[in-house]
CSV table of C-alpha atoms in Angstrom, one decimal:
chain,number,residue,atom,x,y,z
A,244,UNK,CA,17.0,3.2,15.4
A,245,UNK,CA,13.4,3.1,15.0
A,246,UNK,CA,11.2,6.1,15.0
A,247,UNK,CA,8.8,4.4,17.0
A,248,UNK,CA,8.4,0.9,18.6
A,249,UNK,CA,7.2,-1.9,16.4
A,250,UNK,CA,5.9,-5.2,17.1
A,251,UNK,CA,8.2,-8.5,16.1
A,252,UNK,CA,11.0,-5.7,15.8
A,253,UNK,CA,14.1,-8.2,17.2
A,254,UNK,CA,12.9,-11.3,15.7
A,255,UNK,CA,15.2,-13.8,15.2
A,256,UNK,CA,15.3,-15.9,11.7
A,257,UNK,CA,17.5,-19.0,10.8
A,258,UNK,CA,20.0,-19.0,8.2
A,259,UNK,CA,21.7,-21.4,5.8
A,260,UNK,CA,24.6,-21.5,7.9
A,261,UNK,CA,22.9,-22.7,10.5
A,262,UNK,CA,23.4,-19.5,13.0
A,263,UNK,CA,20.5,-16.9,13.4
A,264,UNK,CA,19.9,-13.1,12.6
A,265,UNK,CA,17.6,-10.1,13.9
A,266,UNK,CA,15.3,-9.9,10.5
A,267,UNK,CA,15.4,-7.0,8.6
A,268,UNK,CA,12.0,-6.2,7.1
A,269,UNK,CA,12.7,-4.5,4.0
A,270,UNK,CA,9.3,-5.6,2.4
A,271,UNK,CA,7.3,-2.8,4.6
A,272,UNK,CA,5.5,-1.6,1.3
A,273,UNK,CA,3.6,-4.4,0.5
A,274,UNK,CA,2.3,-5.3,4.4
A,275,UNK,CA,4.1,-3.1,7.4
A,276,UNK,CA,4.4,-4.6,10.9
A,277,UNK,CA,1.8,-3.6,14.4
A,278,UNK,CA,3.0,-0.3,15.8
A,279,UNK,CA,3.4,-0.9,19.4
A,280,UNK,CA,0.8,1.2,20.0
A,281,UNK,CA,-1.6,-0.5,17.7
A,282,UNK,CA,-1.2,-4.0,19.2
A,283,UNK,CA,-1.5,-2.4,23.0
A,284,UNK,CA,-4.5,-0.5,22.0
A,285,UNK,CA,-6.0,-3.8,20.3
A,286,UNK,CA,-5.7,-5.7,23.9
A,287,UNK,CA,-6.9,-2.9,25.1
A,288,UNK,CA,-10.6,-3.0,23.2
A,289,UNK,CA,-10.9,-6.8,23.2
A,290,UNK,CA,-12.8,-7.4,26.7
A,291,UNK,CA,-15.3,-4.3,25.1
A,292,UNK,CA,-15.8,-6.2,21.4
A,293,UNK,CA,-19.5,-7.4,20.6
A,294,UNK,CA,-22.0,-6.0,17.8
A,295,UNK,CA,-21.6,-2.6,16.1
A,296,UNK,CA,-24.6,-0.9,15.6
A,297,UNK,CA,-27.5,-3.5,16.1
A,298,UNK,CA,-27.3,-4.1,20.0
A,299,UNK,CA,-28.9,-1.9,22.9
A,300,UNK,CA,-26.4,-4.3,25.4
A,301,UNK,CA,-23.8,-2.0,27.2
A,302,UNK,CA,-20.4,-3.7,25.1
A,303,UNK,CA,-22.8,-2.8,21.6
A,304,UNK,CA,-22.9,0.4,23.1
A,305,UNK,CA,-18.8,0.7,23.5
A,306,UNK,CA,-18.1,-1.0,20.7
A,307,UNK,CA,-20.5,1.5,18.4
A,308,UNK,CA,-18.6,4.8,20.3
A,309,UNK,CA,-15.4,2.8,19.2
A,310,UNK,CA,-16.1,1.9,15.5
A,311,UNK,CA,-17.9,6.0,15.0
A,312,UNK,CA,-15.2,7.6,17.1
A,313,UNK,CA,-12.4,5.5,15.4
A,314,UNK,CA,-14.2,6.7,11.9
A,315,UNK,CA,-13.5,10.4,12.5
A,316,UNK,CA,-9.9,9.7,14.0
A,317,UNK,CA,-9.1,8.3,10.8
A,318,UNK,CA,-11.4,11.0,8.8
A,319,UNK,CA,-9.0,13.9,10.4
A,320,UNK,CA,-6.1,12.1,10.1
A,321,UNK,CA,-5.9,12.4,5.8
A,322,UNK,CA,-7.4,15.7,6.6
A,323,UNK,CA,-11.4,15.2,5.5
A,324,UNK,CA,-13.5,18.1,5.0
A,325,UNK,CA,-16.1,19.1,7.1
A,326,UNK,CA,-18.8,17.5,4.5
A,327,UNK,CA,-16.8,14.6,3.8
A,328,UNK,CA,-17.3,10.7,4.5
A,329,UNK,CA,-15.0,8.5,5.8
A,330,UNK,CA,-16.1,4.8,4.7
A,331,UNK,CA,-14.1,1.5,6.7
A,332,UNK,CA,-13.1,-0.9,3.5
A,333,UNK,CA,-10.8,-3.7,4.1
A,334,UNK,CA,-7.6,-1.8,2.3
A,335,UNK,CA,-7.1,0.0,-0.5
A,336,UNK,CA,-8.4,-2.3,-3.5
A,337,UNK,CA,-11.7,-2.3,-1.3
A,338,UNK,CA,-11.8,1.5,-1.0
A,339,UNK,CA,-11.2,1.9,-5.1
A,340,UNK,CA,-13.6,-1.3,-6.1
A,341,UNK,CA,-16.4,0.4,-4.0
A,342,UNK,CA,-15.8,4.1,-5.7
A,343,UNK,CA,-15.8,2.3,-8.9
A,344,UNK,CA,-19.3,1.4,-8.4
A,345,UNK,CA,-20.4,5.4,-8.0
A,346,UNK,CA,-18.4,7.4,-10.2
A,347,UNK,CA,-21.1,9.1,-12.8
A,348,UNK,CA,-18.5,9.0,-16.0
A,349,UNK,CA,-15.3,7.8,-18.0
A,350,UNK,CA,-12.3,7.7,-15.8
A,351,UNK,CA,-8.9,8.5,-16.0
A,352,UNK,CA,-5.3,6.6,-15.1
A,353,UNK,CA,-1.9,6.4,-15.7
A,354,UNK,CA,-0.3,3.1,-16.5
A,355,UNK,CA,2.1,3.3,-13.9
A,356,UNK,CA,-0.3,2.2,-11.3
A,357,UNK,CA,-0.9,-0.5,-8.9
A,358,UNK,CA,-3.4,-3.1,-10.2
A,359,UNK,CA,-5.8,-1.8,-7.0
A,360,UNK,CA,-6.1,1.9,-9.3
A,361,UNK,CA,-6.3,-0.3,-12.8
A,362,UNK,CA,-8.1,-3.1,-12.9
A,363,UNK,CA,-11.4,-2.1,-10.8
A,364,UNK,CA,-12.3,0.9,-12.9
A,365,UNK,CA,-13.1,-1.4,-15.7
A,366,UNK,CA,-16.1,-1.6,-13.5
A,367,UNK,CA,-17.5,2.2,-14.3
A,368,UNK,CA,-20.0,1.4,-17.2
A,369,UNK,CA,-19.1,4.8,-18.8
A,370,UNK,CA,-15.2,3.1,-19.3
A,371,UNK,CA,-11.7,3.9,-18.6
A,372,UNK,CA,-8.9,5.7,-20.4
A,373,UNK,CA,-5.1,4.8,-19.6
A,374,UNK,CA,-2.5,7.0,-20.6
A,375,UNK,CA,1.2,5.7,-20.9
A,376,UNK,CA,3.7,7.7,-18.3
A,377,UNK,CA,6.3,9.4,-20.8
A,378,UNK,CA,10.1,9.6,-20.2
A,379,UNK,CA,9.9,12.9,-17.6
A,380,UNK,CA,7.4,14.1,-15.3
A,381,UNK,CA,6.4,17.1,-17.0
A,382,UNK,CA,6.0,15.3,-19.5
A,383,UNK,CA,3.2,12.9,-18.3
A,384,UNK,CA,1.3,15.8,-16.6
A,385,UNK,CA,1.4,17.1,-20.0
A,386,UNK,CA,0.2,14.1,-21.3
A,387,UNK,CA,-2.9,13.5,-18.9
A,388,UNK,CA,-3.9,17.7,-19.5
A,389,UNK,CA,-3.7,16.5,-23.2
A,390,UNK,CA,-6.4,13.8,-22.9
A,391,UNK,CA,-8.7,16.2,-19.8
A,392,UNK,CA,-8.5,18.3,-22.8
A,393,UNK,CA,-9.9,15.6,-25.7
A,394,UNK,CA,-12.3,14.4,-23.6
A,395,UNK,CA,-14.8,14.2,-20.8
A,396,UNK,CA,-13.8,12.6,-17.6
A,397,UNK,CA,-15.8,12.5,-14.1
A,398,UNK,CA,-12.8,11.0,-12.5
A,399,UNK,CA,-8.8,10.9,-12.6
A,400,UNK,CA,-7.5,8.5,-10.3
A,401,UNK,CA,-3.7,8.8,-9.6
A,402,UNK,CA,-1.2,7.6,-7.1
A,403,UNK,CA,0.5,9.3,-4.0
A,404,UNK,CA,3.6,7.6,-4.7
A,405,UNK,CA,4.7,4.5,-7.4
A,406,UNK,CA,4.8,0.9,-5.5
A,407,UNK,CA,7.5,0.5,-8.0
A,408,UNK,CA,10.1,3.7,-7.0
A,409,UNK,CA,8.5,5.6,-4.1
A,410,UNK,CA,8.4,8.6,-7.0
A,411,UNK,CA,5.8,10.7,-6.5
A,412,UNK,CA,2.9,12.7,-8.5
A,413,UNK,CA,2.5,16.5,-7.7
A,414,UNK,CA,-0.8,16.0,-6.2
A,415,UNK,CA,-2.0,19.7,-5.6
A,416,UNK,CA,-1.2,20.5,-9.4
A,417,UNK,CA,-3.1,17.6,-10.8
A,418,UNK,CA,-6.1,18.6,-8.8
A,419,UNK,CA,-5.8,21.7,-10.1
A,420,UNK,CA,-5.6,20.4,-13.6
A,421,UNK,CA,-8.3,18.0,-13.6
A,422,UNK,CA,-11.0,20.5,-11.5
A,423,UNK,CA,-10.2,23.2,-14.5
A,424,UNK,CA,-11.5,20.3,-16.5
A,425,UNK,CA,-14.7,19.4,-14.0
A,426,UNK,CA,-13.0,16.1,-13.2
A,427,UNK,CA,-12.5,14.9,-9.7
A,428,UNK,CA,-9.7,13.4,-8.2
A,429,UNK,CA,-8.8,9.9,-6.3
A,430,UNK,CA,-5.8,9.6,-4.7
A,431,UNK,CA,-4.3,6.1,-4.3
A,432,UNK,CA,-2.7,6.9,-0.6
A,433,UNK,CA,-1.1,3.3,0.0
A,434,UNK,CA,2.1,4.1,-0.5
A,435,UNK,CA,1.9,7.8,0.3
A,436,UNK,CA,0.4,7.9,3.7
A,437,UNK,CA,3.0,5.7,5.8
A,438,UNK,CA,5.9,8.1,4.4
A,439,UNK,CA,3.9,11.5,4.3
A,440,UNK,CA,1.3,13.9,6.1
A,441,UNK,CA,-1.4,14.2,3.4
A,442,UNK,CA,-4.4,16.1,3.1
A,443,UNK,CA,-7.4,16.4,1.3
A,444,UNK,CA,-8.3,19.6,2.1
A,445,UNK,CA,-5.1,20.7,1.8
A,446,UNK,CA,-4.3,19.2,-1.5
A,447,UNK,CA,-7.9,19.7,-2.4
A,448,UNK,CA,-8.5,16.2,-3.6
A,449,UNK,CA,-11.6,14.7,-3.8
A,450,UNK,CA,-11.2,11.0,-2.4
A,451,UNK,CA,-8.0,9.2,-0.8
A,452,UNK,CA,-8.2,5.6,-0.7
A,453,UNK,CA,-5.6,3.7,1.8
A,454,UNK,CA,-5.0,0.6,3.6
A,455,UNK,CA,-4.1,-0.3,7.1
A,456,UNK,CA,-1.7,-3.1,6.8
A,457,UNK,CA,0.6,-0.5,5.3
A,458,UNK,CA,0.1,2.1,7.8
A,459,UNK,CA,1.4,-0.4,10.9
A,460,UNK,CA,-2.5,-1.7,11.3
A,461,UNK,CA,-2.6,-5.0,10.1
A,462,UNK,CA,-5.9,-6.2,11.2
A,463,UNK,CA,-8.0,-6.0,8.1
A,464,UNK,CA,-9.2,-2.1,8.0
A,465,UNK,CA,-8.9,0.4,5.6
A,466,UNK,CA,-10.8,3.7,4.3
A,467,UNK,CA,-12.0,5.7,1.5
A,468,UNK,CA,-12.4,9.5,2.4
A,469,UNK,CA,-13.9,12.1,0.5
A,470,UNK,CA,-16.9,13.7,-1.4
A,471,UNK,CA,-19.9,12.6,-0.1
A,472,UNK,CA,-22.5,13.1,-2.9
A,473,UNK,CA,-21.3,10.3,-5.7
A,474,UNK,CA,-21.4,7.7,-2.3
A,475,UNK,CA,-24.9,8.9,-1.0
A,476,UNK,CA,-26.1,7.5,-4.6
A,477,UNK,CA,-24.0,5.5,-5.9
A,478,UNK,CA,-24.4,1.2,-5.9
A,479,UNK,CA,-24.0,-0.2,-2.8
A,480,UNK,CA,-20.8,-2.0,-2.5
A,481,UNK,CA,-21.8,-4.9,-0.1
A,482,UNK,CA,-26.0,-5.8,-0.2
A,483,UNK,CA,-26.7,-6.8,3.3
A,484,UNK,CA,-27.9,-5.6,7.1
A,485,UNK,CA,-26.5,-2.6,7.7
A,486,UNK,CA,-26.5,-0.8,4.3
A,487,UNK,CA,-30.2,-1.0,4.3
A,488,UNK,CA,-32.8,2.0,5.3
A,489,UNK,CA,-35.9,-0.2,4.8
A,490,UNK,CA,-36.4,-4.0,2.8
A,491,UNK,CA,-39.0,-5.5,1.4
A,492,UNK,CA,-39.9,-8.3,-0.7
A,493,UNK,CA,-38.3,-7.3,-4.0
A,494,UNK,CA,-37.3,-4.1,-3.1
A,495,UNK,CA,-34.9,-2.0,-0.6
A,496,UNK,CA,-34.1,1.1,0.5
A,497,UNK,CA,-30.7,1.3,0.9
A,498,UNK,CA,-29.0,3.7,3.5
A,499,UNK,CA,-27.0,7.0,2.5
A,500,UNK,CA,-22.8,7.0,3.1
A,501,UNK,CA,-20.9,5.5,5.0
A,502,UNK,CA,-23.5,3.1,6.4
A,503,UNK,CA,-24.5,2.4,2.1
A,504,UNK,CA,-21.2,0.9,1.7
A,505,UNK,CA,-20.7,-1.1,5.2
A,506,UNK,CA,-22.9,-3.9,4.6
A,507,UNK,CA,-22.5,-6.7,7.0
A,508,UNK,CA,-20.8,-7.0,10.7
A,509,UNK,CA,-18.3,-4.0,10.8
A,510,UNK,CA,-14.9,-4.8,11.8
A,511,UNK,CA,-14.5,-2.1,14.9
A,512,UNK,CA,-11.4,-3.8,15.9
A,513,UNK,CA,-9.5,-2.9,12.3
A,514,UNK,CA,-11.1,0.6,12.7
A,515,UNK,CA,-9.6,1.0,16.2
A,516,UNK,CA,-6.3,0.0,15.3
A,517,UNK,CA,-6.1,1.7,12.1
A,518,UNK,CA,-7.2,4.7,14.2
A,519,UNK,CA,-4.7,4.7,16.9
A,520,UNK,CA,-2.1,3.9,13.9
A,521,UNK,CA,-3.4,7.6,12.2
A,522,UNK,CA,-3.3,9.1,16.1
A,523,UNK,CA,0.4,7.7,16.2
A,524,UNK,CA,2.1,8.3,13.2
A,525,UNK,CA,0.3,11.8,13.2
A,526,UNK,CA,2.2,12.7,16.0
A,527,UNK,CA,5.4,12.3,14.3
A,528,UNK,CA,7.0,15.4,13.4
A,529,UNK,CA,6.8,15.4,9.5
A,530,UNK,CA,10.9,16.6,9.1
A,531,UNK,CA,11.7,13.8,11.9
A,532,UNK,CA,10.1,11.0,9.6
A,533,UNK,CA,10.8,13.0,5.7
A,534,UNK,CA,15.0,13.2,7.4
A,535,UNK,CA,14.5,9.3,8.7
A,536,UNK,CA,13.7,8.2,4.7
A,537,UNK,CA,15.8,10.3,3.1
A,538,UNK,CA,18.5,9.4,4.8
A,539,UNK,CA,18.3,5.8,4.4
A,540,UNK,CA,17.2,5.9,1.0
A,541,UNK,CA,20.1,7.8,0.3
A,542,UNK,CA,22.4,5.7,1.6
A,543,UNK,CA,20.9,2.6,-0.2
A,544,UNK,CA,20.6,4.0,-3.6
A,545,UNK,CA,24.4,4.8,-3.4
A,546,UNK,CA,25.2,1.6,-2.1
A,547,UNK,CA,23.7,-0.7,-4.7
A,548,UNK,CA,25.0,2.1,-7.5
A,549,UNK,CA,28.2,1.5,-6.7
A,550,UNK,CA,27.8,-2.6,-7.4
A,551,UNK,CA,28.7,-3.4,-11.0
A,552,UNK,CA,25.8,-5.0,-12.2
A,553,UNK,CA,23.2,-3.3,-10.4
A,554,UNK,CA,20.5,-1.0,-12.0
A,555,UNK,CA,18.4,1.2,-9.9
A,556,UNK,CA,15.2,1.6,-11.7
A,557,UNK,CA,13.4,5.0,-11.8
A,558,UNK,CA,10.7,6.3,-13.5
A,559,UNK,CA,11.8,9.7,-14.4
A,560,UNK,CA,15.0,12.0,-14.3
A,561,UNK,CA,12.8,15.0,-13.0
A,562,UNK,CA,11.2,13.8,-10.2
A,563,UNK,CA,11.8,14.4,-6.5
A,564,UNK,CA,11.6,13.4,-3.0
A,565,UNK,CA,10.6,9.7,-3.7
A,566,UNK,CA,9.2,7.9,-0.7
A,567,UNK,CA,11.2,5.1,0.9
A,568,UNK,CA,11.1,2.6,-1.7
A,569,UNK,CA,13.8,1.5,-4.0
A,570,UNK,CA,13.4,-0.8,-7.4
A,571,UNK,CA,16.7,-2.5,-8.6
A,572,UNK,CA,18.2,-5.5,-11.0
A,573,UNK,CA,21.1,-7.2,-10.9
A,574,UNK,CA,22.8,-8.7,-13.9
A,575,UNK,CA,22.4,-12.3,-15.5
A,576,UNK,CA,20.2,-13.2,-11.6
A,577,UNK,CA,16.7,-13.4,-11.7
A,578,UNK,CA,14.7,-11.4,-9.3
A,579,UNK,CA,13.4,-14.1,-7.5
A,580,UNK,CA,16.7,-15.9,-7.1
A,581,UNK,CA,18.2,-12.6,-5.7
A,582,UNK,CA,15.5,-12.2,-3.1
A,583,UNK,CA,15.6,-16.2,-2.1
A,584,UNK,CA,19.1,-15.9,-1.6
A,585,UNK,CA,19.0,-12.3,0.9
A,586,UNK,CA,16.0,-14.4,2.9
A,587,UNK,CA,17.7,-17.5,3.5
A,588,UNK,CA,21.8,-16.1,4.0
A,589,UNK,CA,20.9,-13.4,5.0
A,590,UNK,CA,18.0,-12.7,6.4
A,591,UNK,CA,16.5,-9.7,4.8
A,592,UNK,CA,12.9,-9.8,3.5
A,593,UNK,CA,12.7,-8.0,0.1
A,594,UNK,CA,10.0,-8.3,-2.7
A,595,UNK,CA,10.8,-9.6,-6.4
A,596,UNK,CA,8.2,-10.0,-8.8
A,597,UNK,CA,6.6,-7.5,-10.8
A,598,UNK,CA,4.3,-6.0,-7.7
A,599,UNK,CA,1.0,-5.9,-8.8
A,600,UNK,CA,2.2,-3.3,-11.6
A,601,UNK,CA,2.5,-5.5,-14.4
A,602,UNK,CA,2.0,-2.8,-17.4
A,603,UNK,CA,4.3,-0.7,-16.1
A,604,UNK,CA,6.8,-2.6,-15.2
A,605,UNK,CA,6.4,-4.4,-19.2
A,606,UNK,CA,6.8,-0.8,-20.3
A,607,UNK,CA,10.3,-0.7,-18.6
A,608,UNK,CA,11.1,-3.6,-20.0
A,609,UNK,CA,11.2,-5.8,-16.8
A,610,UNK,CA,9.8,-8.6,-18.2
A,611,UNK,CA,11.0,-10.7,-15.6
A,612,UNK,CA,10.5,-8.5,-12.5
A,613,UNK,CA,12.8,-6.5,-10.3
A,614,UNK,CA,13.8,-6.7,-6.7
A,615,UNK,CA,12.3,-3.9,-4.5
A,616,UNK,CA,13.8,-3.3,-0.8
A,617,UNK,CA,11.4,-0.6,1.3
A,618,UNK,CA,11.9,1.8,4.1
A,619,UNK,CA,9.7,2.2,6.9
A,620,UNK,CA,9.8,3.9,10.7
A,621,UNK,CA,11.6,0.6,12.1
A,622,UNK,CA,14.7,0.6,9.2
A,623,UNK,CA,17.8,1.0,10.3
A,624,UNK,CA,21.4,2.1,8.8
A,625,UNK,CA,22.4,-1.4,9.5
A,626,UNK,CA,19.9,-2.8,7.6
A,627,UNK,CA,20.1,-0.9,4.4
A,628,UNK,CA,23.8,-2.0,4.9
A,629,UNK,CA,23.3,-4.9,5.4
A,630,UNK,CA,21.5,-5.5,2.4
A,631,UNK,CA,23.9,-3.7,0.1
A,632,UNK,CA,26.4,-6.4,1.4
A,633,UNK,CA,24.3,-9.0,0.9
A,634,UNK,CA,23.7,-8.3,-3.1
A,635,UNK,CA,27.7,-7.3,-2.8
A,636,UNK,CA,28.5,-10.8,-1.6
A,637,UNK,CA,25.6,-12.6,-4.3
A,638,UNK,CA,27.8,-10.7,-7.2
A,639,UNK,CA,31.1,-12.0,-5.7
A,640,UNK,CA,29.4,-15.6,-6.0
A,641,UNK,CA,29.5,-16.0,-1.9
A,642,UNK,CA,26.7,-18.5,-2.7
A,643,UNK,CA,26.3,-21.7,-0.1
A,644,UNK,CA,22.3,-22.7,-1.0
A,645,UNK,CA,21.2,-24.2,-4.2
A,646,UNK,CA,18.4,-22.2,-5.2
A,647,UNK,CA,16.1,-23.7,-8.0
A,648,UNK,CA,12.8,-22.4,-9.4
A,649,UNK,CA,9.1,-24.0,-8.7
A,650,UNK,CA,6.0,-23.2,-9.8
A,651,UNK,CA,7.2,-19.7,-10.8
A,652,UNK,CA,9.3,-18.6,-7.7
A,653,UNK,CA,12.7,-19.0,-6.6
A,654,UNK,CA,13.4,-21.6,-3.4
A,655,UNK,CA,16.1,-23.8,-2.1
A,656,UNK,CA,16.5,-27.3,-3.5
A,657,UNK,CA,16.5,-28.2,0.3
A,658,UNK,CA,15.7,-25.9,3.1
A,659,UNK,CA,17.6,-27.2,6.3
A,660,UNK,CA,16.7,-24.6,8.2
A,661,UNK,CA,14.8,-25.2,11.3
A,662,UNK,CA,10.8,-23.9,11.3
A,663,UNK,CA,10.4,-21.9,14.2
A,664,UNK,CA,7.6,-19.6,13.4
A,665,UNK,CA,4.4,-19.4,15.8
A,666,UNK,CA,3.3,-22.6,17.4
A,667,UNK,CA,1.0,-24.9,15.0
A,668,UNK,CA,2.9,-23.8,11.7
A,669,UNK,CA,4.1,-27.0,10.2
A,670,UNK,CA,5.9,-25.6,6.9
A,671,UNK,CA,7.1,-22.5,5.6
A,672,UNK,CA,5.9,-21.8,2.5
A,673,UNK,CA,7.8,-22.8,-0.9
A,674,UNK,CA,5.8,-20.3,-3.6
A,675,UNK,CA,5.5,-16.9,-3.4
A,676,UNK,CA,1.9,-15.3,-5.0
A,677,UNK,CA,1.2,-14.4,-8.5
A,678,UNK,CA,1.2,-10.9,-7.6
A,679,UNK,CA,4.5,-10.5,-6.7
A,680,UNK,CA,6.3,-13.3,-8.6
A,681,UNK,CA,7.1,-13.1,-11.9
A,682,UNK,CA,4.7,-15.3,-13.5
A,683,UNK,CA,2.0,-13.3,-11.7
């Protein structure tokens, strides 16, 4: 049963077989569906849309009250310090790219993140250091305390919880780490903050960057929270009307935080939903959703344990209390053929590929990619058993498609199933995206 009411949540898919199926979204990790709430609240603001901040008309007025008000909503909801900023971003990779342009020094990452915390802090002209995770926990905290010790860092950028195997990073003792070495803390919040309560001033973190389309707000909002000084100074991250104090010709005077970093038309309909999504899933007891996860995570892990041929991946033996997410291979099938195969006879949505974590996953040695199935508010017991069955039935060689490999992702020779998506869709597509597939 869900914990609370999702948009699309009984929608019917075709199979192979030619009969249909409620889907079962077990691919909330990389894009999460519209809480109820969000898309009622979304109708709800429409009539009162126009310009944000550049309009003395009554619906600029609204619309500014919305977009400032929705700002704080989401400010409070990661638990931002009095003296903190809350800037709107597009998602997460937004939120990191635009830090990467203000951080004063080297930075500092683990290789076990999501290409959103690796790739932009090549950016920061003072460099980036990556350490390799070791076999434990304890062991890679001891690892990154080794290099705050060697060297100087402004920044250590680390995330809530792997995209990879919902294993989490102790954030409260890694902020203590790095402050004892005058290094600040970013914490990659995309997986965390659908699955947790997190605070910065709780945790005392510096920064938390997150994305909406994973916290049941998928209209194009997310946030960076935290410190204020390095974003009063640092680049602005979009030039244009809004971030600017004063212009002239061949010189401007750019704004302080958040507005510094908003450049452009904001998106007050992204912030509104992605502020009614905090409202909502803040208001679900944190034991109701941690019981919800852990429960069904559970139940999956033993499931696909007991299949010969299945590995469970995991990062290390002494972590705990992963988040809903669970990595696994199957023997002699490719990733991508496993997950074509649970969409089209089954119809269960998983992700195969390498997900946008391509060093880590190299370091596993999963060359070729995994399959990852994640849990969310809307999973049910019958969908985690469901999916058990259908890698059960794949092993058994219950197999009616013919499932060949294009352009780098796995497909049926000939789809006969019917396209019934939203009117003016004329094909599904046939490739998956370089970030999740394995040639990605």
């Amino acid at each position: 049963m869900s914990l609370l009411p999702l948009v699309g949540s009984k929608t019917q898919v075709p199979l192979l077989d030619g009969t249909t199926t409620t889907y079962a979204n077990l691919d909330v990790a990389a894009s999460a569906p519209a809480l109820q709430s969000v898309a009622d609240r979304v109708a709800e603001v429409l009539p009162w849309y126009a310009s944000v901040h550049r309009g003395a008309g009554y619906l600029s007025q609204v619309s500014t009250a919305l977009y400032e008000e929705s700002r704080a909503t989401i400010g409070a909801y990661v638990g931002a310090r009095e003296d903190d900023v809350t800037v709107i971003t597009r998602n997460t990779t937004d939120s990191v790219n635009l830090l990467a342009g203000c951080v004063p020094g080297r930075v500092l990452v683990l290789d076990i993140e999501h290409h959103a915390n690796l790739v932009p802090w090549r950016r920061v002209e003072a460099g980036v250091t990556v350490v390799a995770g070791r076999d434990t926990l304890a062991g890679t905290i001891d690892a990154l305390a080794g290099e705050l010790a060697r060297d100087s860092f402004a920044l250590v950028a680390i995330t809530g919880a792997s995209n990879v195997t919902g294993e989490a990073l102790p954030v409260g003792e890694i902020v203590t780490l790095a402050h004892a070495h005058g290094a600040r803390v970013l914490v990659d919040g995309a997986q965390l903050l659908a699955h947790r309560h997190f605070s910065l001033a709780a945790t005392g973190a510096d920064y938390v960057a997150f994305s909406g389309h994973k916290l049941y707000a998928p209209y194009g909002a997310g946030a960076l929270a935290g410190r204020r000084d390095w974003l009063d100074v640092g680049t602005p991250y979009l030039a244009g009307g809004g971030a600017v104090d004063d212009v002239e010709v061949g010189e401007t005077t750019w704004q302080p935080a958040p507005a510094r970093h908003e450049g452009g038309s904001p998106n007050v309909i992204g912030a509104a939903a992605l502020a009614v999504a905090c409202t909502t899933l803040g208001g679900l007891p944190a034991a109701d959703l941690d019981r919800h996860e852990a429960s069904l995570r559970g139940r999956l892990v033993a499931g696909l344990s007991a299949l010969d041929g299945v590995e469970v991946i995991r990062l290390w033996p002494d972590s705990d209390e992963p988040v809903g997410v669970v990595t696994f291979t199957v023997d002699g099938i490719e990733p991508g053929h496993v997950a074509a195969y649970l969409s089209a006879e089954h119809g269960l949505g998983v992700r195969d590929g390498r997900f946008c974590a391509q060093p880590l996953l190299k370091r596993l040695g999963l060359t070729a990619g995994a399959v990852r199935a994640s849990i969310g508010i809307g999973t049910s017991l019958a969908d985690v058993d469901r999916l058990v069955a259908g890698v059960r039935s794949l092993l058994a060689g219950h197999v009616r498609g013919d499932y060949v490999l294009i352009d780098g992702a796995w497909t049926l020779a000939e789809d006969p199933r019917p396209l019934v998506g939203p009117a003016g869709l004329t094909r599904l597509a046939d490739t998956a995206g370089s970030c999740g597939a394995t040639v990605g």
